[in-house]
Amino acid sequence: MIRSVFSLLLLGVTLASPLSLAEPLKGVDGQAVDIAPPRRVVAVNSSLVEILFALGKGDAIVGTDVGGTWPPEQAKIAKVGHPYHPSIEGIISLKPDVVLATEENLTPATAGQLRSTGVPVLILENSAKDGMDGLKRRIDIVARLFNVQEAGKRMQQELDKQRADLNKKIAAQKKKPRILFLYAHGPGEAFVYGKETGVHVLIELAGGQNAADFTTGTKALTAEGMVAAFPDAILMLNRGLEAVGGVEGALKLPGVALTPAGKNKKILAVDNTIRWVGPRFPQFADTVFTAIHEQPSR
């Protein structure tokens, strides 16, 4: 059944193929694509969706995953499933000229299945890799795919300016607060995020230090781990903080009430997309910077 669907959809993909690039673009997996400018794109990863809209190419997106929240227009775009487990059939049914994804969202096997049906796939580096510099490289390759390099350079320059402005504010501070990120689905399940994550990038960009230096990637929350981390502030996704019952609910998570963050109720909600480093990261970091340097009310 799947094979027959692939065959039928492959015909549509092939007929829709646009012109070639002057020079093929090679993805982080070594596989190249040779199409430009794409007219129909499936973008898996909210960071890529935001880059495309910022480059003025949002209209080309015909499908994306359910993880994005920005810009508001993305809500009207067809969804292809979970950002880490997108539907192959759903992607193919949209007849994209190309699938854009980061390496954490499409496994080599999934990318291979798509390519076997004739769908070009361009895999970019992990969206949490190398922070803002990695983001700028992803912007560059997307801009080249659409032949809008000047727009890409302006976007990179604006990010550099925002980061420089933020660094000036950080340099005036004497302390780097310890910040912990908690990812929670509800009161009974929470994880901390360590290094090699988008959250780690956000914390450092905001002038803090990741209190979860006892782990790389993610780790289940324990009371002992929380107390050892001793965070000055705790970050949670908007939906995560809501799921545990707000700040008062977060204080009931293991160990939280015993930390400076818990005692000062410095538990901050952040955008639901921050696990993927995107164009709004300097703005997010500026907001976190302001919040973590506020003095606790007495």
PDB file of C-alpha atoms in Angstrom:
ATOM      1  CA  MET A   1       0.000   0.000   0.000  1.00  0.00           C
ATOM      2  CA  ILE A   2       2.721   2.443   1.020  1.00  0.00           C
ATOM      3  CA  ARG A   3       4.748   1.529  -2.062  1.00  0.00           C
ATOM      4  CA  SER A   4       1.773   2.271  -4.358  1.00  0.00           C
ATOM      5  CA  VAL A   5       1.195   5.598  -2.612  1.00  0.00           C
ATOM      6  CA  PHE A   6       4.869   6.444  -3.026  1.00  0.00           C
ATOM      7  CA  SER A   7       4.738   5.591  -6.739  1.00  0.00           C
ATOM      8  CA  LEU A   8       1.712   7.754  -7.427  1.00  0.00           C
ATOM      9  CA  LEU A   9       3.065  10.653  -5.435  1.00  0.00           C
ATOM     10  CA  LEU A  10       6.497  10.299  -7.007  1.00  0.00           C
ATOM     11  CA  LEU A  11       4.947  11.110 -10.392  1.00  0.00           C
ATOM     12  CA  GLY A  12       3.620  14.389  -9.030  1.00  0.00           C
ATOM     13  CA  VAL A  13       6.960  15.239  -7.415  1.00  0.00           C
ATOM     14  CA  THR A  14       8.879  14.583 -10.612  1.00  0.00           C
ATOM     15  CA  LEU A  15       6.547  16.691 -12.733  1.00  0.00           C
ATOM     16  CA  ALA A  16       6.839  19.561 -10.278  1.00  0.00           C
ATOM     17  CA  SER A  17      10.652  19.688 -10.231  1.00  0.00           C
ATOM     18  CA  PRO A  18      11.921  23.252 -10.811  1.00  0.00           C
ATOM     19  CA  LEU A  19      15.153  24.566 -12.288  1.00  0.00           C
ATOM     20  CA  SER A  20      18.587  23.502 -11.116  1.00  0.00           C
ATOM     21  CA  LEU A  21      20.957  25.435  -8.888  1.00  0.00           C
ATOM     22  CA  ALA A  22      24.073  26.961 -10.346  1.00  0.00           C
ATOM     23  CA  GLU A  23      25.918  24.749  -7.874  1.00  0.00           C
ATOM     24  CA  PRO A  24      24.326  21.866  -5.914  1.00  0.00           C
ATOM     25  CA  LEU A  25      24.009  22.380  -2.186  1.00  0.00           C
ATOM     26  CA  LYS A  26      25.397  19.648   0.034  1.00  0.00           C
ATOM     27  CA  GLY A  27      23.687  18.798   3.303  1.00  0.00           C
ATOM     28  CA  VAL A  28      25.395  17.882   6.554  1.00  0.00           C
ATOM     29  CA  ASP A  29      24.901  14.204   5.665  1.00  0.00           C
ATOM     30  CA  GLY A  30      26.896  14.626   2.470  1.00  0.00           C
ATOM     31  CA  GLN A  31      23.836  14.365   0.205  1.00  0.00           C
ATOM     32  CA  ALA A  32      23.311  17.213  -2.266  1.00  0.00           C
ATOM     33  CA  VAL A  33      20.235  18.762  -3.835  1.00  0.00           C
ATOM     34  CA  ASP A  34      20.156  20.513  -7.179  1.00  0.00           C
ATOM     35  CA  ILE A  35      16.919  22.483  -7.368  1.00  0.00           C
ATOM     36  CA  ALA A  36      16.263  26.204  -7.168  1.00  0.00           C
ATOM     37  CA  PRO A  37      14.301  28.177  -6.426  1.00  0.00           C
ATOM     38  CA  PRO A  38      11.937  25.675  -4.739  1.00  0.00           C
ATOM     39  CA  ARG A  39       8.260  26.492  -5.058  1.00  0.00           C
ATOM     40  CA  ARG A  40       6.981  23.862  -2.633  1.00  0.00           C
ATOM     41  CA  VAL A  41       8.931  23.182   0.561  1.00  0.00           C
ATOM     42  CA  VAL A  42       8.248  20.968   3.549  1.00  0.00           C
ATOM     43  CA  ALA A  43      10.248  22.388   6.448  1.00  0.00           C
ATOM     44  CA  VAL A  44      10.726  20.128   9.464  1.00  0.00           C
ATOM     45  CA  ASN A  45      11.970  22.208  12.410  1.00  0.00           C
ATOM     46  CA  SER A  46      10.432  25.467  13.600  1.00  0.00           C
ATOM     47  CA  SER A  47      13.790  27.232  13.302  1.00  0.00           C
ATOM     48  CA  LEU A  48      13.806  26.589   9.554  1.00  0.00           C
ATOM     49  CA  VAL A  49      10.222  27.810   9.242  1.00  0.00           C
ATOM     50  CA  GLU A  50      11.159  31.062  10.969  1.00  0.00           C
ATOM     51  CA  ILE A  51      14.229  31.458   8.747  1.00  0.00           C
ATOM     52  CA  LEU A  52      12.137  30.995   5.614  1.00  0.00           C
ATOM     53  CA  PHE A  53       9.575  33.572   6.707  1.00  0.00           C
ATOM     54  CA  ALA A  54      12.335  36.016   7.682  1.00  0.00           C
ATOM     55  CA  LEU A  55      13.836  35.607   4.195  1.00  0.00           C
ATOM     56  CA  GLY A  56      10.462  36.356   2.606  1.00  0.00           C
ATOM     57  CA  LYS A  57       9.934  32.759   1.482  1.00  0.00           C
ATOM     58  CA  GLY A  58       7.184  31.702   3.853  1.00  0.00           C
ATOM     59  CA  ASP A  59       4.741  31.351   0.977  1.00  0.00           C
ATOM     60  CA  ALA A  60       6.788  28.425  -0.356  1.00  0.00           C
ATOM     61  CA  ILE A  61       6.174  26.308   2.749  1.00  0.00           C
ATOM     62  CA  VAL A  62       3.472  23.737   2.042  1.00  0.00           C
ATOM     63  CA  GLY A  63       4.062  21.602   5.119  1.00  0.00           C
ATOM     64  CA  THR A  64       5.746  21.645   8.501  1.00  0.00           C
ATOM     65  CA  ASP A  65       5.720  19.811  11.824  1.00  0.00           C
ATOM     66  CA  VAL A  66       3.517  20.609  14.793  1.00  0.00           C
ATOM     67  CA  GLY A  67       6.306  22.096  16.919  1.00  0.00           C
ATOM     68  CA  GLY A  68       6.246  25.664  15.609  1.00  0.00           C
ATOM     69  CA  THR A  69       4.448  28.698  16.988  1.00  0.00           C
ATOM     70  CA  TRP A  70       5.917  31.554  14.938  1.00  0.00           C
ATOM     71  CA  PRO A  71       4.990  33.460  12.881  1.00  0.00           C
ATOM     72  CA  PRO A  72       1.204  33.248  13.281  1.00  0.00           C
ATOM     73  CA  GLU A  73       0.874  32.434   9.566  1.00  0.00           C
ATOM     74  CA  GLN A  74       2.554  29.057  10.137  1.00  0.00           C
ATOM     75  CA  ALA A  75      -0.582  27.846  11.911  1.00  0.00           C
ATOM     76  CA  LYS A  76      -2.370  27.688   8.536  1.00  0.00           C
ATOM     77  CA  ILE A  77       0.289  25.446   6.966  1.00  0.00           C
ATOM     78  CA  ALA A  78      -0.428  21.716   6.627  1.00  0.00           C
ATOM     79  CA  LYS A  79       1.158  19.634   9.397  1.00  0.00           C
ATOM     80  CA  VAL A  80       3.187  16.464   8.869  1.00  0.00           C
ATOM     81  CA  GLY A  81       3.330  15.308  12.463  1.00  0.00           C
ATOM     82  CA  HIS A  82       5.711  15.382  15.426  1.00  0.00           C
ATOM     83  CA  PRO A  83       8.987  17.256  14.843  1.00  0.00           C
ATOM     84  CA  TYR A  84      11.015  14.163  15.735  1.00  0.00           C
ATOM     85  CA  HIS A  85       8.743  11.684  13.964  1.00  0.00           C
ATOM     86  CA  PRO A  86       7.226  13.343  10.899  1.00  0.00           C
ATOM     87  CA  SER A  87       4.929  11.326   8.677  1.00  0.00           C
ATOM     88  CA  ILE A  88       6.648  10.179   5.492  1.00  0.00           C
ATOM     89  CA  GLU A  89       3.334   9.659   3.749  1.00  0.00           C
ATOM     90  CA  GLY A  90       2.185  13.105   4.880  1.00  0.00           C
ATOM     91  CA  ILE A  91       5.313  14.750   3.500  1.00  0.00           C
ATOM     92  CA  ILE A  92       5.088  12.996   0.144  1.00  0.00           C
ATOM     93  CA  SER A  93       1.391  13.793  -0.223  1.00  0.00           C
ATOM     94  CA  LEU A  94       2.276  17.501  -0.256  1.00  0.00           C
ATOM     95  CA  LYS A  95       4.433  17.003  -3.382  1.00  0.00           C
ATOM     96  CA  PRO A  96       7.357  19.117  -2.195  1.00  0.00           C
ATOM     97  CA  ASP A  97      10.179  20.214  -4.493  1.00  0.00           C
ATOM     98  CA  VAL A  98      12.438  19.742  -1.496  1.00  0.00           C
ATOM     99  CA  VAL A  99      12.288  18.741   2.167  1.00  0.00           C
ATOM    100  CA  LEU A 100      14.333  20.921   4.495  1.00  0.00           C
ATOM    101  CA  ALA A 101      15.133  19.432   7.887  1.00  0.00           C
ATOM    102  CA  THR A 102      17.789  19.490  10.560  1.00  0.00           C
ATOM    103  CA  GLU A 103      19.638  16.314  11.448  1.00  0.00           C
ATOM    104  CA  GLU A 104      17.846  15.854  14.775  1.00  0.00           C
ATOM    105  CA  ASN A 105      14.455  15.752  13.051  1.00  0.00           C
ATOM    106  CA  LEU A 106      15.021  13.287  10.212  1.00  0.00           C
ATOM    107  CA  THR A 107      16.950  10.099  10.801  1.00  0.00           C
ATOM    108  CA  PRO A 108      19.162   8.832   7.983  1.00  0.00           C
ATOM    109  CA  ALA A 109      16.636   6.032   7.447  1.00  0.00           C
ATOM    110  CA  THR A 110      13.723   8.466   7.116  1.00  0.00           C
ATOM    111  CA  ALA A 111      15.667  10.726   4.780  1.00  0.00           C
ATOM    112  CA  GLY A 112      16.598   7.666   2.740  1.00  0.00           C
ATOM    113  CA  GLN A 113      12.957   6.600   2.449  1.00  0.00           C
ATOM    114  CA  LEU A 114      11.988  10.019   1.168  1.00  0.00           C
ATOM    115  CA  ARG A 115      14.834  10.100  -1.325  1.00  0.00           C
ATOM    116  CA  SER A 116      13.913   6.644  -2.580  1.00  0.00           C
ATOM    117  CA  THR A 117      10.596   8.107  -3.755  1.00  0.00           C
ATOM    118  CA  GLY A 118      12.326  10.902  -5.653  1.00  0.00           C
ATOM    119  CA  VAL A 119      11.849  13.650  -3.058  1.00  0.00           C
ATOM    120  CA  PRO A 120      15.019  15.766  -2.656  1.00  0.00           C
ATOM    121  CA  VAL A 121      16.005  16.154   0.995  1.00  0.00           C
ATOM    122  CA  LEU A 122      18.451  18.744   2.312  1.00  0.00           C
ATOM    123  CA  ILE A 123      19.643  17.964   5.831  1.00  0.00           C
ATOM    124  CA  LEU A 124      21.126  20.873   7.770  1.00  0.00           C
ATOM    125  CA  GLU A 125      23.174  20.623  10.944  1.00  0.00           C
ATOM    126  CA  ASN A 126      21.535  20.066  14.315  1.00  0.00           C
ATOM    127  CA  SER A 127      19.700  23.239  15.315  1.00  0.00           C
ATOM    128  CA  ALA A 128      21.380  23.233  18.736  1.00  0.00           C
ATOM    129  CA  LYS A 129      24.880  22.761  17.330  1.00  0.00           C
ATOM    130  CA  ASP A 130      27.324  25.632  17.711  1.00  0.00           C
ATOM    131  CA  GLY A 131      24.704  28.136  18.896  1.00  0.00           C
ATOM    132  CA  MET A 132      24.295  31.353  16.944  1.00  0.00           C
ATOM    133  CA  ASP A 133      27.159  30.525  14.585  1.00  0.00           C
ATOM    134  CA  GLY A 134      25.379  27.316  13.626  1.00  0.00           C
ATOM    135  CA  LEU A 135      22.176  29.282  13.106  1.00  0.00           C
ATOM    136  CA  LYS A 136      23.980  31.664  10.759  1.00  0.00           C
ATOM    137  CA  ARG A 137      25.279  28.733   8.698  1.00  0.00           C
ATOM    138  CA  ARG A 138      21.735  27.370   8.354  1.00  0.00           C
ATOM    139  CA  ILE A 139      20.513  30.792   7.264  1.00  0.00           C
ATOM    140  CA  ASP A 140      23.280  30.921   4.670  1.00  0.00           C
ATOM    141  CA  ILE A 141      22.407  27.591   3.071  1.00  0.00           C
ATOM    142  CA  VAL A 142      18.655  28.322   3.008  1.00  0.00           C
ATOM    143  CA  ALA A 143      19.344  31.731   1.445  1.00  0.00           C
ATOM    144  CA  ARG A 144      21.503  30.110  -1.230  1.00  0.00           C
ATOM    145  CA  LEU A 145      18.818  27.526  -1.944  1.00  0.00           C
ATOM    146  CA  PHE A 146      16.383  30.334  -2.705  1.00  0.00           C
ATOM    147  CA  ASN A 147      18.994  32.594  -4.319  1.00  0.00           C
ATOM    148  CA  VAL A 148      18.388  35.362  -1.772  1.00  0.00           C
ATOM    149  CA  GLN A 149      21.918  35.637  -0.416  1.00  0.00           C
ATOM    150  CA  GLU A 150      21.699  39.368   0.270  1.00  0.00           C
ATOM    151  CA  ALA A 151      18.631  38.863   2.455  1.00  0.00           C
ATOM    152  CA  GLY A 152      20.513  36.116   4.251  1.00  0.00           C
ATOM    153  CA  LYS A 153      23.478  38.397   4.928  1.00  0.00           C
ATOM    154  CA  ARG A 154      21.214  41.140   6.290  1.00  0.00           C
ATOM    155  CA  MET A 155      19.594  38.622   8.589  1.00  0.00           C
ATOM    156  CA  GLN A 156      22.978  37.413   9.843  1.00  0.00           C
ATOM    157  CA  GLN A 157      24.152  40.984  10.413  1.00  0.00           C
ATOM    158  CA  GLU A 158      21.038  41.781  12.440  1.00  0.00           C
ATOM    159  CA  LEU A 159      21.644  38.719  14.611  1.00  0.00           C
ATOM    160  CA  ASP A 160      25.250  39.832  15.163  1.00  0.00           C
ATOM    161  CA  LYS A 161      24.053  43.290  16.212  1.00  0.00           C
ATOM    162  CA  GLN A 162      21.509  41.881  18.649  1.00  0.00           C
ATOM    163  CA  ARG A 163      24.113  39.568  20.148  1.00  0.00           C
ATOM    164  CA  ALA A 164      26.637  42.411  20.485  1.00  0.00           C
ATOM    165  CA  ASP A 165      24.057  44.614  22.223  1.00  0.00           C
ATOM    166  CA  LEU A 166      23.255  41.798  24.609  1.00  0.00           C
ATOM    167  CA  ASN A 167      26.935  41.120  25.322  1.00  0.00           C
ATOM    168  CA  LYS A 168      27.415  44.748  26.379  1.00  0.00           C
ATOM    169  CA  LYS A 169      24.683  44.367  28.969  1.00  0.00           C
ATOM    170  CA  ILE A 170      26.096  41.053  30.160  1.00  0.00           C
ATOM    171  CA  ALA A 171      29.605  42.515  30.505  1.00  0.00           C
ATOM    172  CA  ALA A 172      28.260  45.041  33.022  1.00  0.00           C
ATOM    173  CA  GLN A 173      27.102  42.264  35.342  1.00  0.00           C
ATOM    174  CA  LYS A 174      29.311  40.813  38.073  1.00  0.00           C
ATOM    175  CA  LYS A 175      27.570  37.466  38.352  1.00  0.00           C
ATOM    176  CA  LYS A 176      26.584  34.677  35.981  1.00  0.00           C
ATOM    177  CA  PRO A 177      23.410  33.250  37.531  1.00  0.00           C
ATOM    178  CA  ARG A 178      22.972  29.496  37.574  1.00  0.00           C
ATOM    179  CA  ILE A 179      19.985  28.595  35.420  1.00  0.00           C
ATOM    180  CA  LEU A 180      18.267  25.247  35.052  1.00  0.00           C
ATOM    181  CA  PHE A 181      15.798  24.252  32.358  1.00  0.00           C
ATOM    182  CA  LEU A 182      12.988  21.857  33.267  1.00  0.00           C
ATOM    183  CA  TYR A 183      10.991  20.119  30.561  1.00  0.00           C
ATOM    184  CA  ALA A 184       7.742  18.881  32.049  1.00  0.00           C
ATOM    185  CA  HIS A 185       4.665  17.175  30.678  1.00  0.00           C
ATOM    186  CA  GLY A 186       2.945  17.305  34.052  1.00  0.00           C
ATOM    187  CA  PRO A 187       3.523  17.069  37.805  1.00  0.00           C
ATOM    188  CA  GLY A 188       4.815  13.495  37.607  1.00  0.00           C
ATOM    189  CA  GLU A 189       7.421  13.783  34.853  1.00  0.00           C
ATOM    190  CA  ALA A 190      10.176  16.324  34.299  1.00  0.00           C
ATOM    191  CA  PHE A 191      13.616  16.386  32.695  1.00  0.00           C
ATOM    192  CA  VAL A 192      16.589  18.694  32.953  1.00  0.00           C
ATOM    193  CA  TYR A 193      18.473  19.813  29.860  1.00  0.00           C
ATOM    194  CA  GLY A 194      22.250  19.848  29.883  1.00  0.00           C
ATOM    195  CA  LYS A 195      24.842  20.719  27.275  1.00  0.00           C
ATOM    196  CA  GLU A 196      24.418  20.195  23.518  1.00  0.00           C
ATOM    197  CA  THR A 197      20.839  21.478  23.639  1.00  0.00           C
ATOM    198  CA  GLY A 198      19.135  24.631  22.395  1.00  0.00           C
ATOM    199  CA  VAL A 199      18.332  25.540  25.966  1.00  0.00           C
ATOM    200  CA  HIS A 200      22.035  25.490  26.863  1.00  0.00           C
ATOM    201  CA  VAL A 201      22.607  27.964  24.016  1.00  0.00           C
ATOM    202  CA  LEU A 202      19.853  30.225  25.333  1.00  0.00           C
ATOM    203  CA  ILE A 203      21.217  30.209  28.885  1.00  0.00           C
ATOM    204  CA  GLU A 204      24.725  31.129  27.782  1.00  0.00           C
ATOM    205  CA  LEU A 205      23.439  33.764  25.362  1.00  0.00           C
ATOM    206  CA  ALA A 206      21.541  35.342  28.249  1.00  0.00           C
ATOM    207  CA  GLY A 207      24.705  35.591  30.336  1.00  0.00           C
ATOM    208  CA  GLY A 208      23.930  32.706  32.661  1.00  0.00           C
ATOM    209  CA  GLN A 209      25.562  29.356  33.294  1.00  0.00           C
ATOM    210  CA  ASN A 210      23.751  26.093  32.836  1.00  0.00           C
ATOM    211  CA  ALA A 211      23.201  24.647  36.320  1.00  0.00           C
ATOM    212  CA  ALA A 212      22.704  21.221  34.746  1.00  0.00           C
ATOM    213  CA  ASP A 213      26.431  20.781  34.211  1.00  0.00           C
ATOM    214  CA  PHE A 214      26.032  17.254  35.549  1.00  0.00           C
ATOM    215  CA  THR A 215      24.538  16.051  32.285  1.00  0.00           C
ATOM    216  CA  THR A 216      24.741  16.228  28.511  1.00  0.00           C
ATOM    217  CA  GLY A 217      21.489  16.077  26.645  1.00  0.00           C
ATOM    218  CA  THR A 218      18.541  15.344  28.943  1.00  0.00           C
ATOM    219  CA  LYS A 219      18.181  13.589  32.275  1.00  0.00           C
ATOM    220  CA  ALA A 220      15.227  12.768  34.500  1.00  0.00           C
ATOM    221  CA  LEU A 221      14.711  15.203  37.337  1.00  0.00           C
ATOM    222  CA  THR A 222      15.534  13.987  40.836  1.00  0.00           C
ATOM    223  CA  ALA A 223      15.444  15.895  44.111  1.00  0.00           C
ATOM    224  CA  GLU A 224      19.146  15.164  44.633  1.00  0.00           C
ATOM    225  CA  GLY A 225      20.048  16.450  41.174  1.00  0.00           C
ATOM    226  CA  MET A 226      17.996  19.587  41.641  1.00  0.00           C
ATOM    227  CA  VAL A 227      19.591  20.404  44.990  1.00  0.00           C
ATOM    228  CA  ALA A 228      23.067  19.729  43.598  1.00  0.00           C
ATOM    229  CA  ALA A 229      22.381  22.032  40.648  1.00  0.00           C
ATOM    230  CA  PHE A 230      21.402  24.822  43.089  1.00  0.00           C
ATOM    231  CA  PRO A 231      19.876  27.083  40.394  1.00  0.00           C
ATOM    232  CA  ASP A 232      19.212  30.791  40.854  1.00  0.00           C
ATOM    233  CA  ALA A 233      16.454  30.597  38.249  1.00  0.00           C
ATOM    234  CA  ILE A 234      14.498  27.844  36.530  1.00  0.00           C
ATOM    235  CA  LEU A 235      13.215  28.028  32.959  1.00  0.00           C
ATOM    236  CA  MET A 236      10.208  26.073  31.721  1.00  0.00           C
ATOM    237  CA  LEU A 237       8.292  26.077  28.463  1.00  0.00           C
ATOM    238  CA  ASN A 238       5.038  28.019  28.593  1.00  0.00           C
ATOM    239  CA  ARG A 239       3.077  24.837  28.102  1.00  0.00           C
ATOM    240  CA  GLY A 240       5.215  22.943  30.608  1.00  0.00           C
ATOM    241  CA  LEU A 241       4.681  25.487  33.369  1.00  0.00           C
ATOM    242  CA  GLU A 242       0.982  25.438  32.607  1.00  0.00           C
ATOM    243  CA  ALA A 243       0.948  21.619  32.720  1.00  0.00           C
ATOM    244  CA  VAL A 244       2.356  21.504  36.255  1.00  0.00           C
ATOM    245  CA  GLY A 245      -0.058  24.134  37.555  1.00  0.00           C
ATOM    246  CA  GLY A 246       1.973  27.324  37.259  1.00  0.00           C
ATOM    247  CA  VAL A 247       4.718  28.520  39.600  1.00  0.00           C
ATOM    248  CA  GLU A 248       3.039  27.035  42.660  1.00  0.00           C
ATOM    249  CA  GLY A 249       2.850  23.686  40.945  1.00  0.00           C
ATOM    250  CA  ALA A 250       6.497  23.892  39.855  1.00  0.00           C
ATOM    251  CA  LEU A 251       7.530  24.443  43.461  1.00  0.00           C
ATOM    252  CA  LYS A 252       6.164  20.987  44.234  1.00  0.00           C
ATOM    253  CA  LEU A 253       8.463  19.263  41.718  1.00  0.00           C
ATOM    254  CA  PRO A 254      11.308  17.264  43.336  1.00  0.00           C
ATOM    255  CA  GLY A 255      13.830  19.504  45.058  1.00  0.00           C
ATOM    256  CA  VAL A 256      12.683  22.775  43.482  1.00  0.00           C
ATOM    257  CA  ALA A 257      11.519  24.406  46.734  1.00  0.00           C
ATOM    258  CA  LEU A 258      14.979  23.791  48.260  1.00  0.00           C
ATOM    259  CA  THR A 259      16.849  25.846  45.661  1.00  0.00           C
ATOM    260  CA  PRO A 260      17.402  29.632  45.494  1.00  0.00           C
ATOM    261  CA  ALA A 261      15.117  29.636  42.428  1.00  0.00           C
ATOM    262  CA  GLY A 262      12.381  27.959  44.420  1.00  0.00           C
ATOM    263  CA  LYS A 263      12.774  30.112  47.500  1.00  0.00           C
ATOM    264  CA  ASN A 264      12.616  33.286  45.369  1.00  0.00           C
ATOM    265  CA  LYS A 265       9.962  31.835  43.059  1.00  0.00           C
ATOM    266  CA  LYS A 266      12.196  32.698  40.118  1.00  0.00           C
ATOM    267  CA  ILE A 267      10.581  30.232  37.745  1.00  0.00           C
ATOM    268  CA  LEU A 268      10.264  31.709  34.280  1.00  0.00           C
ATOM    269  CA  ALA A 269       8.155  30.628  31.331  1.00  0.00           C
ATOM    270  CA  VAL A 270       9.862  30.746  27.932  1.00  0.00           C
ATOM    271  CA  ASP A 271       8.710  30.225  24.360  1.00  0.00           C
ATOM    272  CA  ASN A 272       7.723  26.664  23.449  1.00  0.00           C
ATOM    273  CA  THR A 273      10.210  26.573  20.542  1.00  0.00           C
ATOM    274  CA  ILE A 274      13.444  27.271  22.409  1.00  0.00           C
ATOM    275  CA  ARG A 275      14.709  23.724  22.075  1.00  0.00           C
ATOM    276  CA  TRP A 276      15.541  24.724  18.483  1.00  0.00           C
ATOM    277  CA  VAL A 277      17.906  27.669  18.044  1.00  0.00           C
ATOM    278  CA  GLY A 278      16.121  30.123  15.770  1.00  0.00           C
ATOM    279  CA  PRO A 279      16.152  33.749  14.620  1.00  0.00           C
ATOM    280  CA  ARG A 280      14.325  34.979  17.721  1.00  0.00           C
ATOM    281  CA  PHE A 281      16.945  33.632  20.138  1.00  0.00           C
ATOM    282  CA  PRO A 282      18.597  37.008  20.853  1.00  0.00           C
ATOM    283  CA  GLN A 283      15.165  38.375  21.787  1.00  0.00           C
ATOM    284  CA  PHE A 284      14.463  35.376  24.020  1.00  0.00           C
ATOM    285  CA  ALA A 285      17.897  35.738  25.608  1.00  0.00           C
ATOM    286  CA  ASP A 286      17.350  39.437  26.253  1.00  0.00           C
ATOM    287  CA  THR A 287      14.091  38.659  28.061  1.00  0.00           C
ATOM    288  CA  VAL A 288      15.774  35.954  30.147  1.00  0.00           C
ATOM    289  CA  PHE A 289      18.693  38.282  30.909  1.00  0.00           C
ATOM    290  CA  THR A 290      16.323  40.908  32.306  1.00  0.00           C
ATOM    291  CA  ALA A 291      14.412  38.367  34.356  1.00  0.00           C
ATOM    292  CA  ILE A 292      17.397  36.618  35.916  1.00  0.00           C
ATOM    293  CA  HIS A 293      19.022  39.875  36.968  1.00  0.00           C
ATOM    294  CA  GLU A 294      15.931  41.239  38.652  1.00  0.00           C
ATOM    295  CA  GLN A 295      16.236  41.353  42.395  1.00  0.00           C
ATOM    296  CA  PRO A 296      13.769  39.125  44.247  1.00  0.00           C
ATOM    297  CA  SER A 297      10.839  40.991  45.771  1.00  0.00           C
ATOM    298  CA  ARG A 298      10.660  40.954  49.555  1.00  0.00           C
TER     299      ARG A 298
END
